[in-house]
PDB file of C-alpha atoms in Angstrom:
ATOM      1  CA  UNK A1464     -68.755  36.038  64.253  1.00 55.00           C
ATOM      2  CA  UNK A1465     -66.705  35.263  67.305  1.00 67.00           C
ATOM      3  CA  UNK A1466     -62.984  35.489  66.843  1.00 70.00           C
ATOM      4  CA  UNK A1467     -62.482  31.834  67.699  1.00 68.00           C
ATOM      5  CA  UNK A1468     -64.905  30.625  65.035  1.00 72.00           C
ATOM      6  CA  UNK A1469     -63.403  32.982  62.490  1.00 74.00           C
ATOM      7  CA  UNK A1470     -59.996  31.555  63.184  1.00 72.00           C
ATOM      8  CA  UNK A1471     -61.260  27.994  62.760  1.00 72.00           C
ATOM      9  CA  UNK A1472     -62.976  28.969  59.539  1.00 71.00           C
ATOM     10  CA  UNK A1473     -59.768  30.423  58.123  1.00 76.00           C
ATOM     11  CA  UNK A1474     -57.851  27.334  59.165  1.00 78.00           C
ATOM     12  CA  UNK A1475     -60.410  25.151  57.393  1.00 75.00           C
ATOM     13  CA  UNK A1476     -60.120  27.252  54.239  1.00 79.00           C
ATOM     14  CA  UNK A1477     -56.340  26.987  54.394  1.00 80.00           C
ATOM     15  CA  UNK A1478     -56.536  23.212  54.732  1.00 77.00           C
ATOM     16  CA  UNK A1479     -58.929  22.993  51.783  1.00 77.00           C
ATOM     17  CA  UNK A1480     -56.644  25.173  49.696  1.00 79.00           C
ATOM     18  CA  UNK A1481     -53.648  22.999  50.512  1.00 77.00           C
ATOM     19  CA  UNK A1482     -55.677  19.877  49.712  1.00 77.00           C
ATOM     20  CA  UNK A1483     -56.731  21.389  46.394  1.00 78.00           C
ATOM     21  CA  UNK A1484     -53.111  22.224  45.573  1.00 79.00           C
ATOM     22  CA  UNK A1485     -52.066  18.701  46.499  1.00 79.00           C
ATOM     23  CA  UNK A1486     -54.862  17.191  44.387  1.00 81.00           C
ATOM     24  CA  UNK A1487     -53.866  19.354  41.438  1.00 81.00           C
ATOM     25  CA  UNK A1488     -50.231  18.340  41.820  1.00 83.00           C
ATOM     26  CA  UNK A1489     -51.173  14.650  42.019  1.00 87.00           C
ATOM     27  CA  UNK A1490     -53.385  15.023  38.964  1.00 82.00           C
ATOM     28  CA  UNK A1491     -50.625  16.755  37.034  1.00 83.00           C
ATOM     29  CA  UNK A1492     -48.158  14.044  38.068  1.00 84.00           C
ATOM     30  CA  UNK A1493     -50.564  11.332  36.940  1.00 86.00           C
ATOM     31  CA  UNK A1494     -51.149  13.018  33.606  1.00 86.00           C
ATOM     32  CA  UNK A1495     -47.407  13.465  33.111  1.00 87.00           C
ATOM     33  CA  UNK A1496     -46.746   9.810  33.910  1.00 87.00           C
ATOM     34  CA  UNK A1497     -49.525   8.704  31.574  1.00 87.00           C
ATOM     35  CA  UNK A1498     -48.056  10.779  28.747  1.00 86.00           C
ATOM     36  CA  UNK A1499     -44.585   9.398  29.444  1.00 87.00           C
ATOM     37  CA  UNK A1500     -45.909   5.824  29.540  1.00 85.00           C
ATOM     38  CA  UNK A1501     -47.758   6.349  26.277  1.00 85.00           C
ATOM     39  CA  UNK A1502     -44.670   7.851  24.629  1.00 83.00           C
ATOM     40  CA  UNK A1503     -42.525   4.978  25.906  1.00 84.00           C
ATOM     41  CA  UNK A1504     -45.048   2.450  24.629  1.00 81.00           C
ATOM     42  CA  UNK A1505     -45.050   4.070  21.195  1.00 85.00           C
ATOM     43  CA  UNK A1506     -41.248   4.112  21.218  1.00 84.00           C
ATOM     44  CA  UNK A1507     -41.119   0.409  22.125  1.00 84.00           C
ATOM     45  CA  UNK A1508     -43.569  -0.382  19.330  1.00 82.00           C
ATOM     46  CA  UNK A1509     -41.398   1.557  16.889  1.00 85.00           C
ATOM     47  CA  UNK A1510     -38.248  -0.192  18.121  1.00 85.00           C
ATOM     48  CA  UNK A1511     -39.933  -3.591  17.791  1.00 83.00           C
ATOM     49  CA  UNK A1512     -41.110  -2.772  14.272  1.00 83.00           C
ATOM     50  CA  UNK A1513     -37.637  -1.535  13.303  1.00 85.00           C
ATOM     51  CA  UNK A1514     -36.045  -4.657  14.776  1.00 82.00           C
ATOM     52  CA  UNK A1515     -38.418  -6.924  12.867  1.00 84.00           C
ATOM     53  CA  UNK A1516     -37.686  -5.068   9.638  1.00 85.00           C
ATOM     54  CA  UNK A1517     -33.932  -5.330  10.279  1.00 83.00           C
ATOM     55  CA  UNK A1518     -34.198  -9.061  11.010  1.00 85.00           C
ATOM     56  CA  UNK A1519     -36.127  -9.601   7.780  1.00 83.00           C
ATOM     57  CA  UNK A1520     -33.554  -7.565   5.857  1.00 83.00           C
ATOM     58  CA  UNK A1521     -30.639  -9.504   7.352  1.00 81.00           C
ATOM     59  CA  UNK A1522     -32.329 -12.822   6.601  1.00 81.00           C
ATOM     60  CA  UNK A1523     -32.920 -11.829   2.987  1.00 82.00           C
ATOM     61  CA  UNK A1524     -29.431 -10.382   2.615  1.00 82.00           C
ATOM     62  CA  UNK A1525     -27.829 -13.479   4.174  1.00 79.00           C
ATOM     63  CA  UNK A1526     -29.782 -15.745   1.830  1.00 79.00           C
ATOM     64  CA  UNK A1527     -28.678 -13.735  -1.206  1.00 83.00           C
ATOM     65  CA  UNK A1528     -25.080 -13.713   0.001  1.00 82.00           C
ATOM     66  CA  UNK A1529     -25.115 -17.487   0.530  1.00 80.00           C
ATOM     67  CA  UNK A1530     -26.541 -18.076  -2.947  1.00 83.00           C
ATOM     68  CA  UNK A1531     -23.906 -15.790  -4.473  1.00 85.00           C
ATOM     69  CA  UNK A1532     -21.076 -17.549  -2.617  1.00 82.00           C
ATOM     70  CA  UNK A1533     -22.336 -20.949  -3.742  1.00 80.00           C
ATOM     71  CA  UNK A1534     -22.612 -19.742  -7.348  1.00 85.00           C
ATOM     72  CA  UNK A1535     -19.054 -18.376  -7.325  1.00 86.00           C
ATOM     73  CA  UNK A1536     -17.745 -21.585  -5.770  1.00 83.00           C
ATOM     74  CA  UNK A1537     -19.477 -23.725  -8.418  1.00 82.00           C
ATOM     75  CA  UNK A1538     -18.014 -21.565 -11.186  1.00 85.00           C
ATOM     76  CA  UNK A1539     -14.561 -21.802  -9.624  1.00 85.00           C
ATOM     77  CA  UNK A1540     -14.840 -25.600  -9.405  1.00 83.00           C
ATOM     78  CA  UNK A1541     -15.847 -25.748 -13.066  1.00 83.00           C
ATOM     79  CA  UNK A1542     -12.938 -23.537 -14.163  1.00 86.00           C
ATOM     80  CA  UNK A1543     -10.459 -25.544 -12.108  1.00 85.00           C
ATOM     81  CA  UNK A1544     -11.795 -28.820 -13.473  1.00 81.00           C
ATOM     82  CA  UNK A1545     -11.522 -27.588 -17.061  1.00 82.00           C
ATOM     83  CA  UNK A1546      -7.960 -26.386 -16.422  1.00 83.00           C
ATOM     84  CA  UNK A1547      -7.010 -29.753 -14.911  1.00 78.00           C
ATOM     85  CA  UNK A1548      -8.490 -31.633 -17.868  1.00 77.00           C
ATOM     86  CA  UNK A1549      -6.703 -29.319 -20.305  1.00 76.00           C
ATOM     87  CA  UNK A1550      -3.406 -29.790 -18.501  1.00 71.00           C
ATOM     88  CA  UNK A1551      -3.819 -33.575 -18.464  1.00 66.00           C
ATOM     89  CA  UNK A1552      -4.672 -33.608 -22.184  1.00 63.00           C
ATOM     90  CA  UNK A1553      -1.670 -31.432 -23.102  1.00 61.00           C
ATOM     91  CA  UNK A1554       0.653 -33.598 -21.050  1.00 56.00           C
ATOM     92  CA  UNK A1555      -0.626 -36.811 -22.690  1.00 57.00           C
ATOM     93  CA  UNK A1556      -0.226 -35.360 -26.189  1.00 58.00           C
ATOM     94  CA  UNK A1557       3.292 -34.221 -25.379  1.00 58.00           C
ATOM     95  CA  UNK A1558       4.286 -37.657 -24.120  1.00 55.00           C
ATOM     96  CA  UNK A1559       2.876 -39.239 -27.273  1.00 49.00           C
ATOM     97  CA  UNK A1560       4.878 -36.891 -29.512  1.00 52.00           C
ATOM     98  CA  UNK A1561       8.103 -37.521 -27.606  1.00 51.00           C
ATOM     99  CA  UNK A1562       7.652 -41.293 -27.569  1.00 49.00           C
ATOM    100  CA  UNK A1563       7.453 -41.323 -31.371  1.00 49.00           C
ATOM    101  CA  UNK A1564      10.963 -39.900 -31.717  1.00 55.00           C
ATOM    102  CA  UNK A1565      14.068 -42.072 -31.436  1.00 66.00           C
ATOM    103  CA  UNK A1566      15.971 -39.549 -29.294  1.00 79.00           C
ATOM    104  CA  UNK A1567      16.394 -40.564 -25.676  1.00 87.00           C
ATOM    105  CA  UNK A1568      16.025 -37.666 -23.236  1.00 93.00           C
ATOM    106  CA  UNK A1569      19.291 -36.290 -21.873  1.00 94.00           C
ATOM    107  CA  UNK A1570      19.957 -33.660 -19.236  1.00 95.00           C
ATOM    108  CA  UNK A1571      23.084 -31.605 -18.725  1.00 94.00           C
ATOM    109  CA  UNK A1572      24.186 -31.190 -15.111  1.00 95.00           C
ATOM    110  CA  UNK A1573      26.471 -28.462 -13.786  1.00 94.00           C
ATOM    111  CA  UNK A1574      27.764 -27.611 -10.326  1.00 95.00           C
ATOM    112  CA  UNK A1575      30.460 -25.486  -8.754  1.00 93.00           C
ATOM    113  CA  UNK A1576      33.876 -27.102  -8.681  1.00 92.00           C
ATOM    114  CA  UNK A1577      37.438 -25.793  -8.607  1.00 89.00           C
ATOM    115  CA  UNK A1578      40.004 -27.247 -11.003  1.00 85.00           C
ATOM    116  CA  UNK A1579      42.178 -28.574  -8.195  1.00 88.00           C
ATOM    117  CA  UNK A1580      39.210 -30.154  -6.344  1.00 88.00           C
ATOM    118  CA  UNK A1581      39.810 -33.907  -6.451  1.00 88.00           C
ATOM    119  CA  UNK A1582      36.369 -34.554  -4.922  1.00 90.00           C
ATOM    120  CA  UNK A1583      34.775 -32.859  -7.955  1.00 91.00           C
ATOM    121  CA  UNK A1584      32.548 -30.672  -5.799  1.00 92.00           C
ATOM    122  CA  UNK A1585      31.165 -33.687  -3.931  1.00 93.00           C
ATOM    123  CA  UNK A1586      29.680 -35.361  -7.029  1.00 95.00           C
ATOM    124  CA  UNK A1587      30.582 -38.674  -8.622  1.00 93.00           C
ATOM    125  CA  UNK A1588      28.890 -41.078 -11.007  1.00 93.00           C
ATOM    126  CA  UNK A1589      27.494 -43.154  -8.127  1.00 94.00           C
ATOM    127  CA  UNK A1590      26.201 -40.105  -6.228  1.00 94.00           C
ATOM    128  CA  UNK A1591      24.493 -38.702  -9.319  1.00 95.00           C
ATOM    129  CA  UNK A1592      22.971 -42.091 -10.063  1.00 94.00           C
ATOM    130  CA  UNK A1593      21.539 -42.341  -6.536  1.00 93.00           C
ATOM    131  CA  UNK A1594      20.111 -38.825  -6.790  1.00 94.00           C
ATOM    132  CA  UNK A1595      18.448 -39.386 -10.169  1.00 95.00           C
ATOM    133  CA  UNK A1596      17.244 -42.991 -10.015  1.00 93.00           C
ATOM    134  CA  UNK A1597      14.254 -42.036  -7.879  1.00 92.00           C
ATOM    135  CA  UNK A1598      12.680 -40.373 -10.924  1.00 93.00           C
ATOM    136  CA  UNK A1599      12.891 -43.432 -13.175  1.00 92.00           C
ATOM    137  CA  UNK A1600      15.277 -45.636 -15.138  1.00 92.00           C
ATOM    138  CA  UNK A1601      18.659 -44.006 -15.802  1.00 93.00           C
ATOM    139  CA  UNK A1602      20.472 -45.407 -18.855  1.00 92.00           C
ATOM    140  CA  UNK A1603      23.768 -43.578 -18.481  1.00 92.00           C
ATOM    141  CA  UNK A1604      25.547 -41.069 -16.262  1.00 92.00           C
ATOM    142  CA  UNK A1605      28.682 -39.596 -17.812  1.00 92.00           C
ATOM    143  CA  UNK A1606      30.819 -37.345 -15.622  1.00 91.00           C
ATOM    144  CA  UNK A1607      33.130 -35.161 -17.698  1.00 88.00           C
ATOM    145  CA  UNK A1608      36.803 -35.883 -17.102  1.00 83.00           C
ATOM    146  CA  UNK A1609      37.975 -32.799 -19.006  1.00 83.00           C
ATOM    147  CA  UNK A1610      35.643 -30.207 -17.516  1.00 85.00           C
ATOM    148  CA  UNK A1611      35.046 -30.582 -13.806  1.00 89.00           C
ATOM    149  CA  UNK A1612      31.635 -29.724 -12.439  1.00 93.00           C
ATOM    150  CA  UNK A1613      29.642 -31.123 -15.359  1.00 93.00           C
ATOM    151  CA  UNK A1614      27.935 -34.348 -16.394  1.00 93.00           C
ATOM    152  CA  UNK A1615      25.313 -35.746 -18.758  1.00 94.00           C
ATOM    153  CA  UNK A1616      22.536 -38.114 -17.708  1.00 94.00           C
ATOM    154  CA  UNK A1617      20.430 -40.196 -20.095  1.00 94.00           C
ATOM    155  CA  UNK A1618      16.968 -41.346 -19.009  1.00 94.00           C
ATOM    156  CA  UNK A1619      14.856 -44.140 -20.437  1.00 92.00           C
ATOM    157  CA  UNK A1620      11.701 -41.990 -20.655  1.00 92.00           C
ATOM    158  CA  UNK A1621      10.858 -38.337 -21.144  1.00 92.00           C
ATOM    159  CA  UNK A1622       8.715 -38.422 -18.041  1.00 91.00           C
ATOM    160  CA  UNK A1623      11.621 -39.462 -15.822  1.00 92.00           C
ATOM    161  CA  UNK A1624      13.850 -36.785 -17.336  1.00 94.00           C
ATOM    162  CA  UNK A1625      11.215 -34.105 -16.858  1.00 92.00           C
ATOM    163  CA  UNK A1626      10.635 -35.054 -13.233  1.00 93.00           C
ATOM    164  CA  UNK A1627      14.359 -34.822 -12.557  1.00 94.00           C
ATOM    165  CA  UNK A1628      14.590 -31.510 -14.426  1.00 95.00           C
ATOM    166  CA  UNK A1629      11.791 -29.966 -12.374  1.00 93.00           C
ATOM    167  CA  UNK A1630      12.477 -31.408  -8.940  1.00 94.00           C
ATOM    168  CA  UNK A1631      16.111 -32.362  -8.406  1.00 94.00           C
ATOM    169  CA  UNK A1632      18.296 -29.811  -6.602  1.00 93.00           C
ATOM    170  CA  UNK A1633      21.339 -31.963  -5.813  1.00 93.00           C
ATOM    171  CA  UNK A1634      23.489 -31.662  -2.715  1.00 92.00           C
ATOM    172  CA  UNK A1635      22.440 -28.936  -0.306  1.00 90.00           C
ATOM    173  CA  UNK A1636      25.961 -27.545  -0.059  1.00 91.00           C
ATOM    174  CA  UNK A1637      26.510 -27.513  -3.817  1.00 93.00           C
ATOM    175  CA  UNK A1638      23.232 -27.489  -5.777  1.00 94.00           C
ATOM    176  CA  UNK A1639      22.874 -28.681  -9.352  1.00 95.00           C
ATOM    177  CA  UNK A1640      21.998 -26.577 -12.372  1.00 95.00           C
ATOM    178  CA  UNK A1641      20.015 -28.770 -14.770  1.00 96.00           C
ATOM    179  CA  UNK A1642      19.229 -28.025 -18.409  1.00 95.00           C
ATOM    180  CA  UNK A1643      17.918 -30.019 -21.358  1.00 95.00           C
ATOM    181  CA  UNK A1644      20.448 -31.452 -23.773  1.00 91.00           C
ATOM    182  CA  UNK A1645      18.218 -33.624 -25.991  1.00 89.00           C
ATOM    183  CA  UNK A1646      14.645 -34.892 -26.087  1.00 88.00           C
ATOM    184  CA  UNK A1647      13.003 -31.890 -24.446  1.00 87.00           C
ATOM    185  CA  UNK A1648       9.182 -32.093 -24.723  1.00 83.00           C
ATOM    186  CA  UNK A1649       7.632 -29.842 -27.340  1.00 73.00           C
ATOM    187  CA  UNK A1650       5.063 -28.402 -24.937  1.00 58.00           C
ATOM    188  CA  UNK A1651       6.242 -27.288 -21.509  1.00 49.00           C
ATOM    189  CA  UNK A1652       3.753 -28.136 -18.800  1.00 48.00           C
ATOM    190  CA  UNK A1653       3.085 -25.613 -16.000  1.00 51.00           C
ATOM    191  CA  UNK A1654       5.856 -25.727 -13.419  1.00 48.00           C
ATOM    192  CA  UNK A1655       5.101 -27.867 -10.404  1.00 49.00           C
ATOM    193  CA  UNK A1656       5.952 -27.035  -6.843  1.00 49.00           C
ATOM    194  CA  UNK A1657       9.291 -28.435  -5.565  1.00 49.00           C
ATOM    195  CA  UNK A1658       8.911 -32.021  -4.493  1.00 47.00           C
ATOM    196  CA  UNK A1659       5.678 -32.557  -6.431  1.00 47.00           C
ATOM    197  CA  UNK A1660       5.464 -34.728  -9.551  1.00 45.00           C
ATOM    198  CA  UNK A1661       3.252 -33.722 -12.463  1.00 43.00           C
ATOM    199  CA  UNK A1662       1.043 -36.618 -13.515  1.00 46.00           C
ATOM    200  CA  UNK A1663      -2.527 -37.281 -14.473  1.00 45.00           C
ATOM    201  CA  UNK A1664      -3.022 -39.139 -11.211  1.00 50.00           C
ATOM    202  CA  UNK A1665      -1.546 -36.196  -9.289  1.00 51.00           C
ATOM    203  CA  UNK A1666      -3.826 -33.811 -11.165  1.00 48.00           C
ATOM    204  CA  UNK A1667      -6.866 -35.862 -10.225  1.00 50.00           C
ATOM    205  CA  UNK A1668      -5.693 -35.979  -6.620  1.00 54.00           C
ATOM    206  CA  UNK A1669      -5.221 -32.205  -6.586  1.00 54.00           C
ATOM    207  CA  UNK A1670      -8.680 -31.776  -8.076  1.00 52.00           C
ATOM    208  CA  UNK A1671     -10.230 -33.968  -5.392  1.00 59.00           C
ATOM    209  CA  UNK A1672      -8.356 -32.055  -2.691  1.00 61.00           C
ATOM    210  CA  UNK A1673      -9.540 -28.769  -4.176  1.00 56.00           C
ATOM    211  CA  UNK A1674     -13.140 -29.955  -4.307  1.00 60.00           C
ATOM    212  CA  UNK A1675     -12.869 -31.048  -0.670  1.00 65.00           C
ATOM    213  CA  UNK A1676     -11.704 -27.553   0.295  1.00 60.00           C
ATOM    214  CA  UNK A1677     -14.492 -25.965  -1.736  1.00 57.00           C
ATOM    215  CA  UNK A1678     -17.138 -28.208  -0.174  1.00 62.00           C
ATOM    216  CA  UNK A1679     -15.783 -27.312   3.259  1.00 64.00           C
ATOM    217  CA  UNK A1680     -16.158 -23.611   2.391  1.00 63.00           C
ATOM    218  CA  UNK A1681     -19.727 -24.198   1.248  1.00 63.00           C
ATOM    219  CA  UNK A1682     -20.510 -25.991   4.508  1.00 62.00           C
ATOM    220  CA  UNK A1683     -18.959 -23.102   6.445  1.00 58.00           C
ATOM    221  CA  UNK A1684     -21.092 -20.598   4.517  1.00 61.00           C
ATOM    222  CA  UNK A1685     -24.233 -22.641   5.233  1.00 63.00           C
ATOM    223  CA  UNK A1686     -23.289 -22.901   8.915  1.00 58.00           C
ATOM    224  CA  UNK A1687     -22.752 -19.138   9.052  1.00 57.00           C
ATOM    225  CA  UNK A1688     -26.227 -18.601   7.575  1.00 64.00           C
ATOM    226  CA  UNK A1689     -27.712 -21.027  10.116  1.00 63.00           C
ATOM    227  CA  UNK A1690     -26.074 -19.133  12.988  1.00 57.00           C
ATOM    228  CA  UNK A1691     -27.394 -15.815  11.639  1.00 60.00           C
ATOM    229  CA  UNK A1692     -30.931 -17.205  11.528  1.00 65.00           C
ATOM    230  CA  UNK A1693     -30.563 -18.664  15.035  1.00 61.00           C
ATOM    231  CA  UNK A1694     -29.413 -15.299  16.406  1.00 61.00           C
ATOM    232  CA  UNK A1695     -32.343 -13.609  14.681  1.00 61.00           C
ATOM    233  CA  UNK A1696     -34.797 -16.082  16.240  1.00 68.00           C
ATOM    234  CA  UNK A1697     -33.293 -15.486  19.681  1.00 64.00           C
ATOM    235  CA  UNK A1698     -33.634 -11.720  19.192  1.00 60.00           C
ATOM    236  CA  UNK A1699     -37.280 -12.184  18.224  1.00 68.00           C
ATOM    237  CA  UNK A1700     -37.918 -14.344  21.301  1.00 71.00           C
ATOM    238  CA  UNK A1701     -36.238 -11.781  23.581  1.00 62.00           C
ATOM    239  CA  UNK A1702     -38.341  -9.017  22.027  1.00 63.00           C
ATOM    240  CA  UNK A1703     -41.547 -11.030  22.493  1.00 69.00           C
ATOM    241  CA  UNK A1704     -40.760 -11.737  26.157  1.00 71.00           C
ATOM    242  CA  UNK A1705     -39.999  -8.078  26.877  1.00 62.00           C
TER     243      UNK A1705
END
C-alpha cells in the first residue's frame, strides 16, 4: 500500500477512535444525567409525601389543640360563675344576719398626730365626714378630744361601713388606719381591689367582663387555627405548582 494511502487510513482510524470515545462519553453523560434526574424525581416525590403527611399531622394537632383550649375555657367559665354565685350568696346572707341585729356598724379611725399638733394631723369632723359620706349615710363622727389622732364613725348600714373599711385610705400625707368597733359582719367577704366596691351588681359586671375576655380568647384561638389551615393550603398549592 502506498505510503500516502496508509497515512490516510491511519488518520481515518484515529478519527473513528476519537468519535467512538466521544460517543461513549456522551452516552455516559446521558446515563448519568438520567440517573440523577430519576433520583431527584424520587426525592421530590418523597419530599411531597412527607410534606403532605406533615400538613395532615399539623391540621389534626391544631384541631385537637383548639378543642382542648375551648374545653378548658368552658370549664374555667363554669368555675368562675360558680364562685361568683357563691360569693353573692354569702354576701346576701351576711347582710341579712347583720340587719337583724340592733347594733349599728361603727368603725374606729386612727392616724398619726403629735400631742402639740393643733391641726390634729390634718383631720377634723368635717373632713372625716366628707371622706366617708361617699360610701353611704353617716350617722355620727366623733373625734376624740382626749386622745388625738383617733375618732369613731357610725354608719347607717353595714354595707356602707364595710365599703369604707375596705376602700378608704384617708389623706395621702397622713393615711387612716381603720378597724371595726361594732357591727362587723359575721362572714368576711373576699377582699376587693382598692377603689372597687363589692356588690352583687359589681360581681355580675365582673362576670360579664370575664366572659367577654374568655370569648375573645376563644375567637383568637379559632383565628389562629384558621391561619394555620390557610398556610397549609398555600403550602399545598405551592407544592402542586412546583
